[in-house]
Amino acid sequence: MIRIFAALFGLSILLALPGCSSFDSDPSTDLSPEVLRSRFSALKAPAIPAALQARVDLGRKLFYDKRLSAGENTSCNSCHLLNAYGVDGHSFSTGHDGKLGGRNAPTVYNAALNLAQFWDGRARDLVAQAKGPILNPVEMGVPNADMVVVRIKSIPGYVSAFRQAFPDSADPVTFDHFAEAVAAFEQGLLTPSRWDRYLEGDTNALNDEEKKGLKLFLKVGCATCHAGKGLGGNSFQKLGYLTAWPDQHDLGRYQVTLMDRDRLVFKVPTLRNIEKTGPYFHDGQIASLNEAVRLMAKYQCGENLRPEQVGQIVSFLKSLTGVLPDKYIAPPAFPSTQGNANTSLSNQATTGKGFGL
Amino acid sequence: MILSIATITALVILLVFHSSSSAIAGQPCSPPSASMEVMLKADPQIKNTIHRVCFNCHSDQPKYPWYASIWPSSLLIQHDRQKALARLNFSQWDRLSPEMSRIRLLDACTMMTEGKMPLWYYRPFHFEARLSSQEIQHFCAWAHLQ
C-alpha cells in the first residue's frame, strides 16, 4: 500500500513539474508579416460604391441630426463623437432627459467589422443596431418607429434625400431605410493604421518597442481573442475567464440568450484606436489603458504582467490608432424644417411633449 | 504499521476528495448545436481526431483521467484545462465569427504541426491522444478550406 501511495505521489510530482518548466506551449510569436497574416488581416480605406453615395450622404446627415431625438438635443454623434474616435470619453453616456446609459458607449469606428453589435451582441448587424438607440428611452427617447418616420417626413429636405438614397422604393421614408442609411454611412468608418502597413510587409512601420509589445501580446495570449481584421469584435468571451471578474452585476449576453453559459459573456471589443477610446470595458470603469491591459492579462490569460511588460503591450496597441477620415466625417448641412409649421420640432421640444411623451 | 497504513489511506482519500471538487468543477455546458463539428459540418476523421486528442482540455465534455482526482496533478490539470478553454473551446463555436473560426482552426493546425499540442507531459499517459502526421495534414487541409 505504501509503495502504491509513493508511486502515485511521485507520479503526481512528475506531472506537476512541467507546469513550472520553461517549456514553450504558447502560441507562435513569429513577427514576420507573412506568418501574422494567418491570424490578422490588414484593413484598407473604404471605397464607397457610386450607387450607394446618396445613401451614405443621407446616413451622415441622420447620424448628426439632433432633431431626430425626442428632445431634439441628442444625435448618434452625441455619444459617438466622430472627431473623438467614436466615443464620448464618459463611463456612461447621457441621453434623453439627462438619463444615463447602462453600458459604456462603444466606438462606431470599425464597428462594421464586428460579428454583432452592442456589448451583448443583441443586434446582428449595423442596420439592426441603428434601430436601437433612437428608440431607447435613455438614449434618443423616441417612443416608437412610426414616430421616427413622422419626424423625418416633417423635414421636407429629408423626403427628397430618402428618395435619392432609395430610388427603387415606392415608399422611401421608412424606419428600415433610416437604419439602412445610417448603417451605410457607418460602413465607411474604417481607420487603417501603421499596423496595417506592417501586416502588408513594411516591417519599419513598427518601432522596436512596439515589436517587443507585439511579441508579448502574442505570447501572453491576447491574440486568442484580439485577432482578425479588427483585433477583436469577432467573438464573444466570458469576462473573467481564469479569475472571477470583480463586478458580476452586468450579466452581459445572458440577458439576450437567457442561457447560463452566457453569464458575464460580452462581445470582445476591437483594439483598433483603443488608445483613444477609453474609459474601458462594458462599464467604463477603468480609465487607464495600462490598467486595462494588466487586468485583461490577469483575468483572461492568467498572467501577472510587470509594469514594463504592460507598457510594451500598450506601445504596440498605440500602433493601432488610425487617422480619422476628416472629409468623410465632416458635419453636413441639414435639410431645413421650414415650410412645415404644423410639425415644428422646436415647438414640440419647448412644450416638453417631444414625440408625445 | 496498521496505524500508518490507515493514516496514509485517510490522507489519500482526503486528497482525492479535495481535488475532485476543484479539478472537475466546470462551466455550464453548451448545446450540441453550438459545437464546432456541428456548425462546420466536420467530416468523420476530423471529429475522431478532435474528440480523441483535444476534447479533454478543449471542450465542455472532458473525460478525466484517474490522476485528475489526485493532488497535486489535479491542480495541474485544472490549471491547464482552464487555460486551454480560454484559448480554444470546440463546444462554443457559436461565439466566433467566420473569420475567428478560421483563425482558431489555423492556430490549432499550427500548434499540432509544431508539436506543441497535445502537451508533451500528458502524452506518456494518453497513447490514444497521439497524432499521426496524416491526421495533422488532414486537419490542416480542412482548416484552410474553412
XYZ file of C-alpha atoms in Angstrom:
503
model
C 0.000 0.000 0.000
C 2.827 2.328 0.919
C 4.553 1.587 -2.345
C 1.383 2.294 -4.280
C 0.931 5.589 -2.496
C 4.564 6.513 -3.049
C 4.217 5.711 -6.735
C 1.095 7.825 -7.011
C 2.705 10.695 -5.178
C 5.836 10.514 -7.295
C 3.768 10.457 -10.452
C 1.824 13.462 -9.286
C 5.029 15.405 -8.659
C 6.318 14.351 -12.059
C 3.128 15.560 -13.667
C 3.193 18.822 -11.771
C 6.775 19.733 -12.634
C 6.249 20.729 -16.262
C 3.819 23.386 -15.125
C 6.805 25.169 -13.630
C 9.153 24.486 -16.503
C 10.045 26.851 -19.299
C 8.743 24.516 -21.988
C 7.015 26.745 -24.512
C 3.456 25.737 -25.169
C 2.425 29.294 -26.010
C 1.078 30.365 -29.405
C 3.510 31.346 -32.136
C 5.319 34.622 -31.546
C 6.744 34.883 -35.041
C 6.622 38.554 -36.009
C 7.022 38.162 -39.749
C 4.093 39.746 -41.582
C 3.571 36.611 -43.650
C 3.056 34.463 -40.550
C 0.968 37.113 -38.816
C -1.414 37.206 -41.752
C -2.738 33.783 -40.750
C -4.216 35.450 -37.656
C -4.570 39.108 -38.649
C -5.758 40.911 -41.761
C -4.863 44.349 -42.995
C -7.612 46.945 -43.100
C -7.935 49.114 -46.157
C -9.562 52.517 -46.539
C -13.173 52.047 -47.630
C -14.273 52.670 -51.184
C -17.877 53.837 -51.402
C -19.677 52.460 -54.471
C -21.113 55.278 -56.549
C -24.548 53.668 -56.394
C -24.518 53.996 -52.606
C -23.179 57.544 -52.358
C -26.610 59.142 -51.873
C -27.418 56.616 -49.140
C -24.130 57.276 -47.356
C -24.656 61.029 -47.562
C -28.138 60.622 -46.117
C -26.793 58.404 -43.346
C -24.227 61.047 -42.429
C -26.991 63.650 -42.037
C -29.102 61.322 -39.931
C -26.109 60.413 -37.774
C -25.503 64.037 -36.881
C -29.086 65.322 -36.707
C -30.229 66.028 -33.152
C -33.729 66.879 -34.356
C -34.489 63.193 -34.679
C -34.357 62.618 -30.916
C -37.300 63.084 -28.605
C -35.783 66.164 -27.015
C -34.160 67.377 -30.244
C -30.910 67.526 -28.340
C -29.262 64.150 -28.968
C -27.862 62.550 -32.084
C -25.765 59.449 -32.698
C -22.799 61.803 -32.651
C -23.643 62.977 -29.128
C -22.271 59.745 -27.663
C -20.205 58.515 -30.610
C -18.267 61.664 -31.417
C -16.763 61.134 -34.822
C -13.992 63.646 -34.218
C -13.067 61.825 -30.985
C -12.665 58.276 -32.321
C -16.345 57.473 -31.964
C -16.685 57.769 -28.178
C -17.541 60.480 -25.675
C -14.963 59.658 -23.017
C -17.539 59.019 -20.294
C -18.161 55.768 -18.428
C -21.847 56.091 -19.247
C -23.323 58.487 -21.770
C -26.060 60.969 -21.040
C -29.139 60.588 -23.190
C -32.762 61.670 -23.271
C -33.860 63.747 -20.288
C -30.390 63.525 -18.784
C -30.669 59.781 -18.227
C -27.529 57.684 -18.163
C -26.992 54.663 -20.362
C -26.349 51.296 -18.763
C -23.091 50.484 -20.530
C -20.116 52.320 -21.927
C -20.731 53.649 -25.445
C -18.514 51.630 -27.789
C -16.769 53.270 -30.706
C -18.547 53.319 -34.043
C -15.225 53.254 -35.892
C -14.581 49.837 -37.392
C -17.888 48.612 -35.931
C -18.650 47.288 -39.411
C -16.097 44.546 -38.713
C -17.952 43.247 -35.634
C -19.735 39.896 -35.674
C -22.663 41.574 -33.918
C -23.394 44.942 -32.364
C -23.722 46.188 -28.780
C -21.681 44.760 -25.903
C -24.037 41.807 -25.645
C -24.383 41.294 -29.389
C -28.155 41.733 -29.377
C -28.121 43.352 -32.822
C -26.895 41.116 -35.605
C -25.554 43.941 -37.774
C -25.274 47.705 -38.156
C -28.770 48.015 -39.607
C -30.332 46.285 -36.594
C -28.110 48.328 -34.299
C -29.169 51.646 -35.810
C -32.758 50.925 -34.799
C -31.832 50.614 -31.137
C -30.596 53.901 -29.648
C -33.175 56.118 -31.341
C -35.970 54.170 -29.615
C -34.154 53.650 -26.329
C -35.756 55.700 -23.527
C -32.353 56.554 -22.062
C -30.733 57.447 -25.370
C -32.672 59.332 -28.050
C -36.015 58.525 -26.486
C -38.359 58.360 -29.481
C -41.381 56.282 -28.392
C -41.688 54.100 -31.495
C -40.603 53.574 -35.091
C -43.661 55.306 -36.543
C -42.746 58.485 -34.701
C -39.289 58.403 -36.242
C -40.890 58.287 -39.689
C -43.269 61.109 -38.792
C -40.362 63.219 -37.629
C -38.317 62.567 -40.770
C -41.280 63.291 -43.064
C -41.818 66.587 -41.278
C -38.489 67.771 -42.693
C -39.068 68.258 -46.438
C -35.421 68.009 -47.410
C -35.200 64.532 -45.947
C -38.031 63.210 -48.083
C -36.128 64.033 -51.249
C -32.874 62.719 -49.771
C -34.554 59.374 -48.935
C -35.955 59.265 -52.467
C -32.440 59.658 -53.885
C -30.980 57.137 -51.462
C -33.650 54.508 -52.160
C -34.640 55.222 -55.771
C -36.370 51.888 -56.329
C -38.671 52.234 -53.358
C -42.266 53.389 -53.709
C -42.231 54.493 -50.071
C -38.678 55.632 -49.399
C -39.127 57.143 -45.931
C -39.376 54.140 -43.637
C -37.781 53.160 -40.355
C -35.924 50.344 -42.120
C -34.482 52.786 -44.631
C -33.488 55.145 -41.818
C -31.444 52.310 -40.298
C -30.016 51.225 -43.653
C -28.814 54.750 -44.403
C -27.143 55.171 -41.004
C -25.531 51.742 -41.406
C -24.321 52.596 -44.924
C -22.565 55.648 -43.513
C -21.075 53.641 -40.631
C -19.734 51.053 -43.074
C -17.275 53.717 -44.174
C -15.964 54.478 -40.681
C -12.784 52.453 -41.026
C -9.391 53.563 -39.747
C -6.341 51.772 -41.175
C -3.179 52.377 -39.157
C 0.580 51.683 -39.116
C -0.252 48.135 -38.046
C -1.854 47.522 -41.417
C 1.252 48.729 -43.217
C 3.278 46.300 -41.092
C 0.968 43.438 -41.973
C 1.318 44.305 -45.644
C 5.064 43.898 -45.369
C 6.510 47.245 -44.231
C 8.405 45.971 -41.190
C 9.621 49.507 -40.424
C 6.052 50.563 -39.715
C 6.503 49.436 -36.093
C 9.445 50.521 -33.950
C 11.451 48.166 -31.706
C 9.402 48.870 -28.592
C 6.178 48.200 -30.475
C 7.588 44.949 -31.840
C 8.513 43.858 -28.314
C 4.975 44.662 -27.304
C 3.592 42.681 -30.229
C 5.701 39.657 -29.297
C 4.446 39.826 -25.730
C 0.883 40.380 -26.973
C 1.158 37.110 -28.891
C 2.956 35.161 -26.158
C 0.575 36.125 -23.355
C -2.361 35.040 -25.496
C -4.059 38.388 -26.121
C -4.388 37.421 -29.776
C -6.590 34.483 -28.831
C -9.485 36.935 -28.806
C -7.967 40.070 -30.298
C -7.144 38.750 -33.746
C -8.510 39.166 -37.240
C -9.064 42.392 -39.093
C -10.474 44.222 -36.089
C -8.214 42.690 -33.425
C -11.445 41.905 -31.628
C -15.092 42.345 -32.415
C -15.227 38.861 -33.895
C -16.066 36.700 -30.892
C -17.867 36.588 -27.575
C -15.934 35.735 -24.440
C -16.589 35.416 -20.752
C -15.208 38.345 -18.793
C -13.072 36.868 -16.036
C -12.355 33.547 -17.677
C -9.478 32.420 -15.496
C -10.179 34.547 -12.443
C -13.647 35.738 -11.477
C -14.248 39.326 -12.589
C -14.825 41.519 -9.502
C -18.050 43.146 -10.693
C -20.652 40.500 -11.567
C -23.512 42.998 -11.745
C -23.951 43.098 -15.531
C -24.755 39.625 -16.855
C -23.912 40.543 -20.442
C -25.069 38.192 -23.162
C -27.139 36.183 -20.701
C -29.698 38.975 -20.934
C -30.064 38.154 -24.639
C -29.964 34.344 -24.619
C -31.058 33.538 -21.028
C -28.583 30.651 -21.121
C -26.459 30.091 -18.009
C -23.347 29.653 -20.054
C -23.672 33.253 -21.279
C -23.433 34.900 -17.867
C -20.764 37.604 -17.962
C -20.150 36.910 -21.640
C -19.556 40.007 -23.752
C -18.513 40.765 -27.282
C -14.751 41.153 -27.382
C -14.158 44.791 -28.320
C -11.901 45.855 -31.168
C -8.449 47.086 -30.202
C -8.245 49.467 -33.140
C -7.927 53.013 -31.769
C -8.011 51.586 -28.244
C -5.601 54.307 -27.129
C -8.319 56.867 -27.877
C -11.466 55.043 -26.787
C -11.290 54.915 -23.015
C -12.606 54.516 -20.409
C -12.540 50.771 -20.828
C -14.761 47.718 -20.509
C -18.538 47.463 -20.699
C -18.914 49.564 -17.578
C -16.270 52.131 -18.467
C -14.793 51.861 -15.005
C -11.123 51.679 -15.994
C -9.639 54.958 -17.188
C -6.082 53.834 -17.886
C -5.160 51.672 -20.863
C -2.203 50.273 -18.920
C -4.536 49.150 -16.153
C -6.958 47.664 -18.687
C -4.129 45.621 -20.222
C -2.943 44.466 -16.794
C -6.451 43.349 -15.875
C -7.020 41.511 -19.143
C -3.725 39.645 -18.820
C -4.636 38.599 -15.297
C -8.312 37.736 -15.663
C -8.374 36.395 -19.231
C -4.885 34.990 -19.752
C -3.802 34.127 -16.226
C -0.625 36.203 -16.468
C 0.580 38.756 -13.932
C 2.498 41.214 -16.084
C 5.152 43.551 -14.778
C 4.545 47.279 -15.403
C 7.256 47.403 -18.077
C 5.626 44.476 -19.874
C 2.273 46.241 -19.745
C 3.987 49.319 -21.144
C 5.375 47.340 -24.054
C 1.975 45.950 -24.959
C 0.462 49.414 -24.728
C 3.170 50.686 -27.078
C 2.080 48.081 -29.599
C -1.585 48.944 -29.084
C -0.878 52.570 -29.920
C 0.237 51.463 -33.374
C -3.398 50.505 -33.955
C -4.504 54.127 -33.828
C -5.642 55.161 -37.277
C -6.155 58.522 -38.890
C -9.690 59.883 -38.730
C -11.276 60.354 -42.171
C -11.832 64.104 -41.800
C -13.604 64.641 -45.098
C -15.880 61.636 -44.655
C -16.979 62.690 -41.185
C -17.316 66.420 -41.881
C -20.640 67.582 -40.372
C -23.146 68.028 -43.205
C -25.684 70.729 -43.907
C -29.048 69.574 -42.586
C -32.327 69.759 -44.501
C -34.379 72.710 -43.365
C -37.594 72.308 -41.411
C -39.048 75.491 -42.891
C -42.350 75.387 -44.688
C -43.928 72.859 -42.389
C -45.158 74.806 -39.411
C -47.538 72.104 -38.247
C -44.719 69.829 -37.239
C -42.342 72.382 -35.843
C -39.803 70.378 -33.891
C -38.780 73.283 -31.737
C -42.410 73.749 -30.697
C -42.610 70.130 -29.625
C -39.390 70.442 -27.699
C -40.383 73.596 -25.849
C -43.739 72.170 -24.825
C -41.902 69.186 -23.410
C -44.065 66.798 -25.371
C -41.494 65.860 -27.963
C -42.905 62.760 -29.613
C -45.961 62.612 -27.423
C -44.208 61.607 -24.232
C 2.205 -0.356 10.913
C -1.575 -0.686 10.721
C -1.870 2.829 12.089
C 0.494 4.162 9.417
C -1.406 2.453 6.622
C -4.667 3.801 7.967
C -3.229 7.294 8.179
C -1.889 7.202 4.640
C -5.153 5.770 3.323
C -7.073 8.543 5.027
C -4.689 11.092 3.572
C -5.144 9.702 0.077
C -8.934 9.752 0.444
C -8.731 13.315 1.722
C -6.603 14.403 -1.214
C -8.876 12.654 -3.670
C -11.963 14.337 -2.272
C -10.226 17.684 -2.067
C -9.075 17.636 -5.645
C -12.184 16.161 -7.200
C -14.102 19.172 -6.031
C -11.683 21.548 -7.693
C -10.306 19.909 -10.820
C -13.650 18.763 -12.109
C -15.578 21.918 -11.398
C -16.903 23.026 -14.764
C -18.740 25.672 -16.712
C -22.373 25.271 -17.750
C -22.481 23.090 -20.850
C -23.198 24.409 -24.305
C -25.854 22.860 -26.589
C -24.548 20.424 -29.227
C -25.660 22.839 -31.938
C -23.001 25.270 -30.706
C -20.136 22.837 -31.274
C -17.542 23.221 -33.999
C -18.269 19.826 -35.511
C -21.953 20.638 -35.951
C -21.536 24.248 -37.037
C -18.836 23.459 -39.606
C -20.141 20.000 -40.534
C -16.780 18.421 -39.780
C -16.042 15.119 -41.526
C -15.755 11.883 -39.501
C -11.965 11.923 -39.375
C -11.845 15.482 -38.045
C -14.448 14.551 -35.428
C -12.495 11.487 -34.432
C -9.253 13.430 -34.155
C -10.527 16.276 -32.014
C -12.604 14.004 -29.763
C -9.675 11.690 -29.182
C -6.872 14.243 -28.938
C -8.301 17.644 -27.990
C -11.593 17.279 -26.161
C -10.250 16.563 -22.683
C -8.932 20.098 -22.452
C -10.674 21.951 -25.278
C -14.355 21.090 -24.881
C -17.190 21.061 -22.397
C -17.049 17.231 -22.452
C -13.804 16.154 -20.766
C -13.092 12.550 -19.824
C -10.917 12.972 -16.789
C -8.043 10.527 -16.263
C -7.617 8.847 -12.905
C -4.880 11.236 -11.841
C -7.254 14.192 -12.178
C -8.542 13.206 -8.757
C -5.210 13.218 -7.015
C -3.334 16.174 -5.668
C -1.129 17.781 -6.944
C -1.710 16.579 -10.525
C -5.334 17.671 -10.076
C -4.098 21.244 -9.723
C -2.042 20.969 -12.883
C -4.984 19.575 -14.830
C -7.294 22.244 -13.514
C -4.824 24.950 -14.498
C -4.147 23.518 -17.951
C -7.808 22.921 -18.721
C -8.868 26.420 -17.746
C -6.154 27.949 -19.852
C -6.961 25.602 -22.710
C -10.638 26.517 -22.660
C -9.844 30.209 -22.665
C -7.862 29.736 -25.853
C -9.963 27.185 -27.700
C -13.263 25.532 -26.881
C -14.714 23.271 -29.558
C -18.047 23.292 -27.711
C -18.578 27.038 -28.037
C -18.089 27.664 -31.720
C -21.245 29.773 -31.916
C -19.315 32.524 -30.145
C -16.990 33.002 -33.099
C -17.402 34.898 -36.338
C -16.477 33.012 -39.524
C -13.208 34.970 -39.508
C -12.365 33.969 -35.936
C -13.478 30.393 -36.568
C -10.886 30.121 -39.320
C -8.203 31.750 -37.175
C -8.797 29.308 -34.309
C -8.635 26.324 -36.642
C -5.399 27.555 -38.229
C -3.994 28.168 -34.734
C -4.867 24.581 -33.822
C -3.201 23.394 -37.004
C -0.043 25.350 -36.116
C 0.036 24.004 -32.557
C -0.288 20.421 -33.820
C 2.229 20.905 -36.625
C 4.821 22.420 -34.275
C 4.287 19.587 -31.820
C 3.061 21.932 -29.080
C -0.231 20.085 -28.717
C -1.138 17.824 -27.047
C 1.120 18.988 -24.217
C 4.157 16.722 -24.066
C 3.794 15.737 -20.428
C 0.373 14.192 -20.977
C 1.426 12.082 -23.936
C 3.069 9.214 -21.980
C -0.252 8.548 -20.233
C -2.504 9.004 -23.234
C -1.497 6.766 -26.098
C -4.854 7.464 -27.684
C -4.003 11.173 -27.945
C -1.051 10.690 -30.252
C -1.422 12.388 -33.604
C -0.227 10.875 -36.833
C 1.236 13.113 -39.496
C -1.644 12.084 -41.761
C -4.148 13.288 -39.164
C -2.374 16.617 -38.809
C -2.209 17.067 -42.569
C -5.882 16.263 -42.930
C -6.857 18.667 -40.144
C -4.747 21.486 -41.580
C -6.001 20.963 -45.126
C -9.575 21.036 -43.840
C -8.875 24.117 -41.696
C -7.515 26.011 -44.687
C -10.734 25.325 -46.569
C -12.943 26.842 -43.886
